[in-house]
Tab-separated table of C-alpha atoms in Angstrom:
chain	number	residue	atom	x	y	z
A	1	MET	CA	5.282	-18.383	4.049
A	2	VAL	CA	5.164	-14.575	3.962
A	3	LEU	CA	1.726	-13.020	4.463
A	4	LYS	CA	1.274	-9.836	2.456
A	5	ILE	CA	-1.635	-7.474	3.084
A	6	TYR	CA	-2.635	-4.441	1.055
A	7	ASN	CA	-2.180	-1.513	3.434
A	8	THR	CA	-4.264	1.538	2.536
A	9	LEU	CA	-1.791	3.617	4.528
A	10	GLY	CA	1.044	2.761	2.135
A	11	ARG	CA	-1.124	1.921	-0.907
A	12	GLU	CA	0.756	-1.320	-1.492
A	13	LYS	CA	0.973	-4.903	-0.341
A	14	GLN	CA	3.250	-5.120	2.677
A	15	GLU	CA	4.636	-8.011	4.668
A	16	PHE	CA	2.560	-8.551	7.764
A	17	ILE	CA	4.502	-8.854	10.998
A	18	PRO	CA	2.309	-8.667	14.113
A	19	LEU	CA	3.265	-6.625	17.136
A	20	LYS	CA	3.399	-9.829	19.179
A	21	ASP	CA	4.444	-13.212	17.821
A	22	ASP	CA	1.485	-15.237	16.548
A	23	VAL	CA	-1.026	-12.767	18.039
A	24	VAL	CA	-3.112	-10.334	15.970
A	25	SER	CA	-5.084	-7.387	17.342
A	26	PHE	CA	-7.878	-6.659	14.853
A	27	TYR	CA	-10.540	-3.923	15.083
A	28	TYR	CA	-13.485	-3.804	12.694
A	29	CYS	CA	-15.912	-0.869	12.447
A	30	GLY	CA	-19.352	-2.385	13.030
A	31	PRO	CA	-22.831	-1.121	12.180
A	32	THR	CA	-24.806	1.875	13.402
A	33	VAL	CA	-27.835	0.126	14.847
A	34	TYR	CA	-30.709	2.428	13.928
A	35	SER	CA	-32.120	0.287	11.123
A	36	ARG	CA	-31.850	-3.120	9.457
A	37	GLN	CA	-28.561	-3.941	7.739
A	38	HIS	CA	-28.982	-4.879	4.070
A	39	ILE	CA	-26.768	-7.407	2.296
A	40	GLY	CA	-24.464	-4.614	1.120
A	41	ASN	CA	-23.721	-3.827	4.758
A	42	LEU	CA	-23.347	-7.525	5.519
A	43	ARG	CA	-20.717	-7.941	2.815
A	44	GLY	CA	-18.329	-5.882	4.938
A	45	ALA	CA	-18.922	-8.163	7.917
A	46	PHE	CA	-18.302	-11.170	5.658
A	47	CYS	CA	-15.010	-9.687	4.415
A	48	ALA	CA	-13.778	-9.092	7.960
A	49	ASP	CA	-14.854	-12.613	8.957
A	50	SER	CA	-12.988	-14.144	6.009
A	51	ILE	CA	-9.830	-12.297	6.981
A	52	ARG	CA	-10.183	-13.291	10.608
A	53	ARG	CA	-10.739	-16.948	9.603
A	54	SER	CA	-7.710	-16.780	7.312
A	55	LEU	CA	-5.502	-15.426	10.072
A	56	GLU	CA	-6.665	-18.151	12.433
A	57	TYR	CA	-6.061	-20.781	9.734
A	58	LEU	CA	-2.535	-19.381	9.455
A	59	LYS	CA	-2.147	-20.152	13.186
A	60	TYR	CA	-2.488	-16.623	14.544
A	61	ASN	CA	-4.355	-16.037	17.784
A	62	VAL	CA	-6.742	-13.254	16.780
A	63	SER	CA	-8.269	-10.793	19.224
A	64	PHE	CA	-11.122	-9.513	17.057
A	65	ILE	CA	-12.994	-6.476	18.351
A	66	SER	CA	-16.042	-4.945	16.680
A	67	ASN	CA	-18.529	-2.329	17.775
A	68	TYR	CA	-22.131	-1.254	17.648
A	69	THR	CA	-22.582	2.497	17.211
A	70	ASP	CA	-25.689	3.478	19.192
A	71	VAL	CA	-25.052	7.229	19.572
A	72	GLY	CA	-23.241	10.081	17.845
A	73	HIS	CA	-23.270	9.012	14.189
A	74	LEU	CA	-24.914	11.911	12.362
A	75	THR	CA	-26.627	11.658	8.985
A	76	GLY	CA	-24.304	14.239	7.438
A	77	ASP	CA	-21.723	11.496	7.030
A	78	ASN	CA	-23.535	10.565	3.816
A	79	GLU	CA	-22.747	14.031	2.445
A	80	GLY	CA	-19.104	13.935	3.484
A	81	ASP	CA	-19.408	15.847	6.772
A	82	ALA	CA	-20.019	13.683	9.821
A	83	ASP	CA	-20.775	16.743	12.012
A	84	LEU	CA	-23.945	17.599	10.098
A	85	GLY	CA	-27.501	16.355	10.377
A	86	GLU	CA	-29.346	14.450	13.058
A	87	ASP	CA	-28.193	11.542	15.145
A	88	ARG	CA	-29.123	8.339	13.329
A	89	MET	CA	-30.448	6.795	16.530
A	90	GLU	CA	-32.816	9.734	16.957
A	91	LYS	CA	-33.886	9.274	13.347
A	92	GLY	CA	-34.847	5.720	14.275
A	93	VAL	CA	-36.726	6.970	17.314
A	94	ARG	CA	-38.651	9.483	15.200
A	95	GLN	CA	-39.604	6.858	12.644
A	96	GLU	CA	-40.600	4.071	15.029
A	97	GLY	CA	-41.614	5.719	18.296
A	98	LEU	CA	-39.251	3.633	20.400
A	99	SER	CA	-36.537	4.776	22.808
A	100	PRO	CA	-32.903	4.884	21.593
A	101	ALA	CA	-32.089	1.813	23.698
A	102	GLU	CA	-35.062	-0.059	22.258
A	103	ILE	CA	-34.039	0.883	18.719
A	104	ALA	CA	-30.513	-0.372	19.389
A	105	ASP	CA	-31.717	-3.621	20.965
A	106	LYS	CA	-34.086	-4.268	18.073
A	107	TYR	CA	-31.534	-3.845	15.314
A	108	ILE	CA	-28.691	-5.525	17.163
A	109	LYS	CA	-30.930	-8.601	17.343
A	110	PHE	CA	-31.654	-8.389	13.604
A	111	TYR	CA	-27.948	-8.010	12.837
A	112	GLU	CA	-26.850	-10.906	15.021
A	113	ASP	CA	-29.517	-13.146	13.516
A	114	ASP	CA	-28.389	-12.178	10.002
A	115	ILE	CA	-24.676	-12.766	10.561
A	116	LYS	CA	-25.488	-16.124	12.143
A	117	GLU	CA	-27.342	-17.059	8.960
A	118	LEU	CA	-24.165	-16.194	7.025
A	119	ASN	CA	-22.011	-18.256	9.407
A	120	ILE	CA	-20.065	-15.153	10.452
A	121	SER	CA	-18.216	-15.772	13.702
A	122	SER	CA	-18.907	-13.612	16.747
A	123	PRO	CA	-16.132	-11.167	17.720
A	124	THR	CA	-13.867	-11.824	20.658
A	125	THR	CA	-15.498	-8.720	22.130
A	126	ARG	CA	-18.463	-6.732	20.837
A	127	CYS	CA	-18.524	-3.136	22.100
A	128	ARG	CA	-21.652	-1.029	22.416
A	129	ALA	CA	-20.580	2.603	22.234
A	130	THR	CA	-22.835	3.840	25.039
A	131	ASP	CA	-21.035	1.500	27.439
A	132	TYR	CA	-17.755	3.387	26.920
A	133	ILE	CA	-18.723	7.016	27.507
A	134	GLN	CA	-16.197	7.482	30.324
A	135	GLU	CA	-13.360	6.198	28.145
A	136	MET	CA	-14.386	8.704	25.464
A	137	ILE	CA	-14.543	11.565	27.971
A	138	ASP	CA	-11.069	10.611	29.215
A	139	MET	CA	-9.631	10.691	25.682
A	140	VAL	CA	-11.279	14.045	24.909
A	141	GLN	CA	-9.742	15.466	28.086
A	142	VAL	CA	-6.280	14.229	27.079
A	143	LEU	CA	-6.657	15.916	23.682
A	144	LEU	CA	-7.681	19.167	25.383
A	145	ASP	CA	-4.787	18.974	27.815
A	146	LYS	CA	-2.289	18.370	25.023
A	147	GLY	CA	-3.634	21.243	22.931
A	148	PHE	CA	-4.954	19.121	20.088
A	149	ALA	CA	-8.575	20.027	20.819
A	150	TYR	CA	-10.458	23.177	21.803
A	151	GLN	CA	-13.859	24.080	23.147
A	152	THR	CA	-16.574	26.309	21.717
A	153	ASP	CA	-20.066	27.017	22.989
A	154	SER	CA	-21.413	24.184	20.805
A	155	ALA	CA	-18.824	21.450	20.860
A	156	ILE	CA	-15.259	20.332	21.448
A	157	TYR	CA	-13.332	20.080	18.215
A	158	PHE	CA	-10.129	18.390	17.133
A	159	ASP	CA	-7.800	20.882	15.438
A	160	ILE	CA	-6.666	19.090	12.281
A	161	THR	CA	-3.771	21.495	11.758
A	162	LYS	CA	-2.192	20.101	14.927
A	163	ALA	CA	-2.277	16.505	13.690
A	164	LYS	CA	0.772	14.914	12.135
A	165	ASN	CA	0.133	13.884	8.506
A	166	TYR	CA	-3.637	14.274	8.813
A	167	THR	CA	-4.314	13.317	5.176
A	168	GLU	CA	-1.760	10.501	4.931
A	169	LEU	CA	-4.431	7.783	4.801
A	170	SER	CA	-6.681	9.512	2.255
A	171	GLY	CA	-3.911	11.000	0.128
A	172	GLN	CA	-5.850	14.278	-0.094
A	173	GLN	CA	-4.630	17.797	0.424
A	174	LEU	CA	-6.104	19.774	3.290
A	175	ASP	CA	-7.686	22.284	0.928
A	176	GLU	CA	-9.482	19.414	-0.875
A	177	LEU	CA	-11.386	18.341	2.207
A	178	LYS	CA	-15.114	19.037	2.226
A	179	SER	CA	-15.881	21.839	4.641
A	180	GLY	CA	-18.662	21.731	7.177
A	181	ALA	CA	-18.656	25.463	7.792
A	182	GLY	CA	-21.575	27.524	6.566
A	183	THR	CA	-23.527	24.476	5.380
A	184	GLY	CA	-26.486	24.606	7.712
A	185	ASP	CA	-27.915	25.347	11.102
A	186	ILE	CA	-24.981	23.889	13.036
A	187	GLU	CA	-22.461	26.348	11.661
A	188	ASP	CA	-20.104	27.190	14.503
A	189	SER	CA	-18.412	30.547	13.993
A	190	GLN	CA	-15.965	29.654	16.787
A	191	LYS	CA	-14.396	26.827	14.791
A	192	ARG	CA	-10.763	27.565	14.041
A	193	ASN	CA	-10.576	25.608	10.797
A	194	THR	CA	-13.390	24.503	8.522
A	195	GLY	CA	-12.112	20.914	8.533
A	196	ASP	CA	-11.998	20.543	12.327
A	197	PHE	CA	-14.275	17.759	13.539
A	198	ALA	CA	-16.316	17.389	16.704
A	199	ILE	CA	-15.234	14.898	19.351
A	200	TRP	CA	-17.950	15.996	21.805
A	201	PHE	CA	-21.250	17.792	21.178
A	202	PHE	CA	-22.961	19.883	23.845
A	203	LYS	CA	-26.709	19.705	24.449
A	204	THR	CA	-27.331	23.074	22.876
A	205	GLY	CA	-28.270	24.676	19.555
A	206	THR	CA	-29.172	22.008	17.022
A	207	HIS	CA	-28.707	19.354	19.677
A	208	GLU	CA	-30.594	21.037	22.505
A	209	ASN	CA	-33.231	18.289	22.390
A	210	ALA	CA	-30.763	15.411	22.086
A	211	LEU	CA	-32.219	12.255	23.619
A	212	GLN	CA	-28.922	10.650	24.644
A	213	THR	CA	-26.633	12.870	26.699
A	214	TRP	CA	-24.179	12.460	29.543
A	215	GLU	CA	-22.667	14.750	32.161
A	216	SER	CA	-19.295	16.073	31.050
A	217	PRO	CA	-16.549	18.026	32.835
A	218	TRP	CA	-16.773	20.840	30.266
A	219	GLY	CA	-19.099	23.679	29.419
A	220	GLU	CA	-20.920	26.061	31.728
A	221	ALA	CA	-21.553	25.072	35.322
A	222	CYS	CA	-25.327	25.050	34.843
A	223	LEU	CA	-27.216	22.329	33.069
A	224	PRO	CA	-27.989	21.424	30.360
A	225	THR	CA	-24.855	22.884	28.722
A	226	ARG	CA	-22.552	20.454	30.525
A	227	GLN	CA	-24.607	17.610	29.124
A	228	GLY	CA	-23.488	16.240	25.797
A	229	PHE	CA	-22.653	13.210	23.693
A	230	PRO	CA	-19.575	11.919	21.882
A	231	GLY	CA	-18.706	12.469	18.252
A	232	TRP	CA	-18.741	9.332	16.118
A	233	HIS	CA	-14.976	9.156	15.541
A	234	ILE	CA	-13.897	9.295	19.186
A	235	GLU	CA	-15.957	6.189	19.904
A	236	CYS	CA	-13.867	3.719	17.904
A	237	SER	CA	-10.621	5.254	19.134
A	238	ALA	CA	-11.666	4.848	22.760
A	239	MET	CA	-12.992	1.308	22.358
A	240	ALA	CA	-9.963	0.100	20.387
A	241	LYS	CA	-7.646	1.526	23.047
A	242	LYS	CA	-9.663	-0.074	25.837
A	243	HIS	CA	-9.507	-3.583	24.412
A	244	LEU	CA	-6.436	-3.675	22.173
A	245	GLY	CA	-4.053	-1.004	23.476
A	246	ASN	CA	-2.539	2.132	22.002
A	247	THR	CA	-1.225	0.428	18.853
A	248	ILE	CA	-3.005	-2.367	17.007
A	249	ASP	CA	-2.133	-4.629	14.108
A	250	ILE	CA	-5.151	-4.226	11.812
A	251	HIS	CA	-8.032	-1.774	11.573
A	252	MET	CA	-10.706	-2.494	8.959
A	253	GLY	CA	-13.888	-0.957	7.618
A	254	GLY	CA	-15.635	0.092	4.429
A	255	VAL	CA	-13.775	2.082	1.786
A	256	GLU	CA	-16.116	5.032	2.456
A	257	HIS	CA	-14.409	5.513	5.839
A	258	VAL	CA	-10.970	6.349	4.429
A	259	SER	CA	-11.192	10.135	4.052
A	260	ILE	CA	-13.345	10.937	7.102
A	261	HIS	CA	-13.903	8.406	9.850
A	262	HIS	CA	-10.598	6.558	9.718
A	263	SER	CA	-8.515	9.655	9.039
A	264	ASN	CA	-10.092	11.240	12.103
A	265	GLU	CA	-9.529	8.128	14.200
A	266	ILE	CA	-5.838	8.198	13.332
A	267	ALA	CA	-5.520	11.894	14.124
A	268	GLN	CA	-7.139	11.741	17.552
A	269	SER	CA	-5.693	8.367	18.627
A	270	GLU	CA	-2.111	9.185	17.700
A	271	SER	CA	-2.365	12.677	19.176
A	272	ALA	CA	-3.793	11.362	22.449
A	273	ASN	CA	-1.607	8.276	22.800
A	274	GLY	CA	1.635	9.544	21.269
A	275	VAL	CA	2.201	6.397	19.175
A	276	LYS	CA	1.087	4.927	15.856
A	277	PHE	CA	-2.547	3.808	16.025
A	278	SER	CA	-2.701	0.902	13.547
A	279	ASN	CA	0.038	-0.696	11.475
A	280	PHE	CA	-2.343	-1.913	8.775
A	281	TRP	CA	-5.502	-0.269	7.431
A	282	MET	CA	-7.776	-2.509	5.379
A	283	HIS	CA	-10.867	-1.437	3.450
A	284	ASN	CA	-13.525	-3.495	1.723
A	285	GLU	CA	-15.282	-2.240	-1.391
A	286	HIS	CA	-19.033	-1.858	-1.854
A	287	LEU	CA	-21.718	-4.214	-3.074
A	288	GLY	CA	-23.876	-2.729	-5.813
A	289	ILE	CA	-27.163	-4.012	-7.223
A	290	ASP	CA	-28.021	-4.183	-10.923
A	291	GLY	CA	-25.081	-1.898	-11.650
A	292	THR	CA	-26.019	0.872	-9.211
A	293	LYS	CA	-25.586	1.701	-5.533
A	294	MET	CA	-27.590	-0.283	-3.009
A	295	SER	CA	-29.185	2.118	-0.546
A	296	LYS	CA	-32.337	2.594	1.494
A	297	SER	CA	-32.933	5.985	-0.117
A	298	LEU	CA	-33.088	4.387	-3.574
A	299	GLY	CA	-35.378	1.654	-2.308
A	300	ASN	CA	-33.322	-1.121	-3.901
A	301	VAL	CA	-32.001	-2.864	-0.808
A	302	VAL	CA	-32.060	-6.623	-0.298
A	303	TYR	CA	-32.219	-8.242	3.124
A	304	ILE	CA	-31.486	-11.779	4.247
A	305	ASP	CA	-35.231	-12.298	4.647
A	306	HIS	CA	-35.728	-11.685	0.928
A	307	LEU	CA	-33.418	-14.619	0.161
A	308	LYS	CA	-35.227	-16.909	2.559
A	309	GLU	CA	-38.601	-15.930	1.106
A	310	LYS	CA	-37.315	-17.190	-2.251
A	311	GLY	CA	-36.149	-20.451	-0.671
A	312	ILE	CA	-32.467	-19.548	-0.933
A	313	ASN	CA	-30.127	-20.711	1.800
A	314	PRO	CA	-28.214	-17.606	3.099
A	315	LEU	CA	-24.998	-19.616	2.740
A	316	VAL	CA	-25.528	-19.239	-1.009
A	317	LEU	CA	-24.977	-15.508	-0.419
A	318	ARG	CA	-21.756	-16.315	1.433
A	319	PHE	CA	-20.703	-18.430	-1.556
A	320	PHE	CA	-21.554	-15.472	-3.821
A	321	PHE	CA	-19.551	-13.053	-1.637
A	322	SER	CA	-16.590	-15.458	-1.755
A	323	GLN	CA	-16.348	-15.031	-5.526
A	324	ALA	CA	-15.060	-11.431	-5.287
A	325	HIS	CA	-11.950	-10.107	-3.550
A	326	TYR	CA	-12.623	-7.849	-0.575
A	327	ARG	CA	-10.950	-4.901	-2.360
A	328	SER	CA	-13.080	-5.371	-5.491
A	329	LYS	CA	-16.554	-4.009	-6.061
A	330	GLN	CA	-19.206	-6.673	-6.460
A	331	ASN	CA	-22.539	-6.432	-8.272
A	332	PHE	CA	-25.576	-8.287	-6.972
A	333	THR	CA	-28.305	-9.547	-9.281
A	334	TRP	CA	-30.823	-12.309	-8.659
A	335	GLU	CA	-29.431	-14.077	-11.719
A	336	ALA	CA	-25.924	-13.992	-10.230
A	337	LEU	CA	-27.290	-15.346	-6.960
A	338	GLU	CA	-29.053	-18.155	-8.824
A	339	ALA	CA	-25.721	-19.056	-10.444
A	340	ALA	CA	-24.108	-19.043	-7.000
A	341	LYS	CA	-26.907	-21.296	-5.740
A	342	ASN	CA	-26.147	-23.772	-8.498
A	343	GLY	CA	-22.435	-23.545	-7.801
A	344	TYR	CA	-22.911	-24.142	-4.104
A	345	GLY	CA	-25.313	-27.007	-4.736
A	346	GLY	CA	-22.885	-28.539	-7.207
A	347	LEU	CA	-20.092	-28.374	-4.644
A	348	LEU	CA	-22.269	-30.093	-2.060
A	349	ASN	CA	-23.153	-32.796	-4.573
A	350	SER	CA	-19.486	-33.361	-5.328
A	351	LEU	CA	-18.696	-33.739	-1.651
A	352	SER	CA	-21.665	-36.048	-1.131
A	353	ASN	CA	-20.300	-38.319	-3.815
A	354	LEU	CA	-16.993	-38.653	-1.948
A	355	GLY	CA	-18.596	-40.808	0.737
A	356	GLU	CA	-18.523	-40.523	4.510
A	357	ILE	CA	-14.934	-41.454	5.368
A	358	ILE	CA	-12.741	-38.443	6.145
A	359	GLY	CA	-9.120	-39.205	5.394
A	360	SER	CA	-6.009	-37.060	5.678
A	361	VAL	CA	-5.509	-33.459	4.584
A	362	SER	CA	-3.152	-33.178	1.635
A	363	GLU	CA	-0.163	-31.092	2.720
A	364	GLU	CA	0.675	-30.340	-0.907
A	365	TYR	CA	-2.733	-28.813	-1.612
A	366	LYS	CA	-2.862	-27.152	1.803
A	367	THR	CA	0.398	-25.345	0.978
A	368	GLN	CA	-1.069	-24.075	-2.290
A	369	PHE	CA	-4.231	-22.981	-0.477
A	370	ILE	CA	-2.133	-21.038	2.045
A	371	GLU	CA	-0.284	-19.355	-0.827
A	372	LYS	CA	-3.568	-17.886	-2.015
A	373	LEU	CA	-4.530	-16.696	1.467
A	374	SER	CA	-1.078	-15.181	1.926
A	375	ASP	CA	-1.569	-12.974	-1.129
A	376	ASP	CA	-3.816	-10.387	0.528
A	377	PHE	CA	-6.457	-12.970	1.487
A	378	ASN	CA	-7.438	-14.021	-2.024
A	379	ILE	CA	-10.642	-15.845	-1.089
A	380	PRO	CA	-11.931	-16.131	-4.706
A	381	GLN	CA	-8.817	-18.054	-5.740
A	382	ALA	CA	-9.001	-20.136	-2.578
A	383	LEU	CA	-12.617	-21.060	-3.389
A	384	ALA	CA	-11.801	-21.906	-7.008
A	385	PHE	CA	-8.892	-24.076	-5.851
A	386	ILE	CA	-11.374	-26.582	-4.384
A	387	HIS	CA	-12.078	-27.747	-7.930
A	388	GLU	CA	-8.382	-28.564	-8.370
A	389	VAL	CA	-8.591	-30.774	-5.306
A	390	LEU	CA	-11.743	-32.502	-6.543
A	391	LYS	CA	-10.120	-33.216	-9.942
A	392	SER	CA	-6.906	-34.495	-8.377
A	393	ASN	CA	-5.672	-38.078	-7.959
A	394	LEU	CA	-6.224	-37.992	-4.208
A	395	SER	CA	-8.428	-40.669	-2.713
A	396	ASP	CA	-12.041	-39.664	-2.130
A	397	SER	CA	-11.501	-39.674	1.644
A	398	ASP	CA	-8.444	-37.399	1.358
A	399	LYS	CA	-10.261	-35.076	-1.033
A	400	LEU	CA	-13.057	-34.771	1.502
A	401	ALA	CA	-10.657	-34.118	4.374
A	402	THR	CA	-8.783	-31.472	2.387
A	403	VAL	CA	-11.881	-29.569	1.254
A	404	LEU	CA	-13.400	-29.646	4.741
A	405	ASP	CA	-10.100	-28.294	6.074
A	406	PHE	CA	-10.302	-25.394	3.594
A	407	ASP	CA	-13.847	-24.708	4.796
A	408	GLU	CA	-12.398	-23.469	8.092
A	409	VAL	CA	-11.623	-20.344	6.052
A	410	LEU	CA	-14.514	-20.371	3.593
A	411	GLY	CA	-17.165	-20.847	6.278
A	412	LEU	CA	-19.613	-22.558	3.908
A	413	ASP	CA	-20.586	-25.190	6.470
A	414	LEU	CA	-19.823	-27.876	3.915
A	415	LYS	CA	-19.722	-30.831	6.280
A	416	GLU	CA	-23.112	-30.039	7.824
A	417	ASN	CA	-24.840	-29.355	4.514
A	418	LYS	CA	-23.181	-32.279	2.761
A	419	ASP	CA	-24.946	-34.566	5.199
A	420	LEU	CA	-28.301	-33.182	4.057
A	421	ASN	CA	-27.868	-34.947	0.742
A	422	GLN	CA	-29.885	-38.158	0.983
A	423	GLY	CA	-30.289	-38.799	-2.720
A	424	LEU	CA	-28.544	-41.453	-4.792
A	425	ASN	CA	-24.807	-41.228	-5.396
A	426	ILE	CA	-24.435	-40.021	-8.970
A	427	LYS	CA	-21.651	-42.532	-9.556
A	428	ASP	CA	-24.089	-45.363	-8.838
A	429	LEU	CA	-26.501	-44.328	-11.607
A	430	PRO	CA	-26.509	-45.793	-15.117
A	431	GLN	CA	-24.247	-43.809	-17.418
A	432	ASP	CA	-27.115	-42.476	-19.541
A	433	ILE	CA	-28.864	-41.116	-16.410
A	434	GLN	CA	-25.601	-39.590	-15.172
A	435	ASP	CA	-25.205	-37.819	-18.520
A	436	LEU	CA	-28.775	-36.518	-18.435
A	437	PHE	CA	-28.407	-35.358	-14.824
A	438	LEU	CA	-25.239	-33.388	-15.636
A	439	GLU	CA	-26.833	-32.021	-18.807
A	440	ARG	CA	-29.798	-30.780	-16.792
A	441	ASN	CA	-27.521	-29.095	-14.234
A	442	LEU	CA	-25.799	-27.266	-17.092
A	443	ALA	CA	-29.168	-26.153	-18.480
A	444	ARG	CA	-30.130	-24.811	-15.049
A	445	GLU	CA	-26.828	-22.927	-14.724
A	446	ASN	CA	-27.576	-21.317	-18.103
A	447	GLN	CA	-31.137	-20.583	-16.954
A	448	ASN	CA	-32.517	-22.614	-19.837
A	449	TRP	CA	-35.586	-23.623	-17.889
A	450	ALA	CA	-37.468	-25.166	-20.792
A	451	GLU	CA	-34.572	-27.521	-21.525
A	452	SER	CA	-34.190	-28.247	-17.826
A	453	ASP	CA	-37.849	-29.264	-17.588
A	454	ARG	CA	-37.579	-31.444	-20.692
A	455	ILE	CA	-34.592	-33.356	-19.309
A	456	ARG	CA	-36.288	-33.693	-15.943
A	457	ASP	CA	-39.277	-35.349	-17.603
A	458	GLU	CA	-36.972	-37.688	-19.513
A	459	ILE	CA	-35.122	-38.715	-16.327
A	460	GLU	CA	-38.354	-39.271	-14.432
A	461	SER	CA	-39.741	-41.379	-17.295
A	462	GLU	CA	-36.858	-43.761	-16.585
A	463	GLY	CA	-38.056	-44.340	-13.032
A	464	TYR	CA	-36.231	-41.628	-11.100
A	465	LEU	CA	-37.380	-38.585	-9.142
A	466	ILE	CA	-35.621	-35.216	-9.283
A	467	LYS	CA	-35.758	-32.947	-6.224
A	468	ASP	CA	-34.465	-29.349	-6.456
A	469	SER	CA	-33.867	-27.805	-3.030
A	470	GLU	CA	-32.529	-24.451	-1.853
A	471	ILE	CA	-28.982	-25.796	-1.839
A	472	ASP	CA	-28.745	-28.570	-4.431
A	473	THR	CA	-30.446	-31.063	-6.749
A	474	GLN	CA	-30.911	-34.676	-5.667
A	475	ILE	CA	-32.043	-37.765	-7.536
A	476	PHE	CA	-34.060	-40.624	-6.046
A	477	LYS	CA	-35.330	-43.967	-7.289
A	478	LYS	CA	-39.134	-43.942	-7.547
């Protein structure tokens, strides 16, 4: 079956053929670890994990590389110019009074705890940018030697006019690009072109008090001018090359990276290495909240801890994420999450009612499931397809085997959570109690809490006990 992936580079779905048979090299732009990642940030990690799981389900051997940015990512990126502002790690230092390494360690731990809660698999290799400074210096030197980069008193810049098809990924014209010249105290009058971007900053001017710097082969012979730190874009190029080679199959990140970060990665990687950088560029859309942007500056962010404080299993959030395609925007509300909680709990109940015997995976339904994955990783359709399996004429044991097989992609930990259900099998209840139980579930889905409470009282008056948990509703005999 042909796998088609939407390639931002060509703005269309294209047949995916890996560089090596049955092997996929996949790089995902990870977080800048100066603060806690909210669930909007985590959606990107979920999208990449779903794609990785899908590829592995399709029998590819995936080398999945992701990074932690712990130096060089300036705050100006939010305004469309990644060379402006302060280093985000130093912002964390200023706010918390810790060292850059301590800030990184702290928020890496938070991030890894959060993705574990979401059942997101660990990368094949996780790169911490500060461990690859020499590789970045080597790539900068190659760009200088080849004439693609030049040095000023403040930085080393990539000359975008030397790049081949610099705006191919973004589809912009060069004169449309936001200029960094004349916008603040880091204006560099020695820049050749306003759109040129820094691949190495010297410890001077705005950055004379930079906390993280390394000895470089450039600049004046006396310190501290030779000291400096890498630009954000060169980091991913160097780490991808180190672990995956000059050309990779897939590079993925948020849609906000298209016009700046990823365009710059392509320019410097292809100029340095002389070959195409990535055959496929994939971009996930944003998660909003209550119809607006989720951001720390607006104070409307939600963290995994907020879900747990409300008694919501984080896998409910994964279920919620699974309902939207990675290229579609998704809007978070607590009401939508409650609906996802009911949907996830209902799925677990359905599986619990299938018994404990795991039969054989249906090849017919597996083929249809693969068809949905092969259409640009359509996880929402793949999730919805479970209901077709549950309504089918398959035996209960084969239904269970088939759905659990699909969960290799969905990552909802269905087998483990199914076993948490210790209540009565709904099928074993009297028909009138079954009807009331299903009627109550519908009332809860519609957030008709008064009706839900009324039905609960009626069920319990018949000698049963209702227990609502963070993942489902169970019924017990009193």
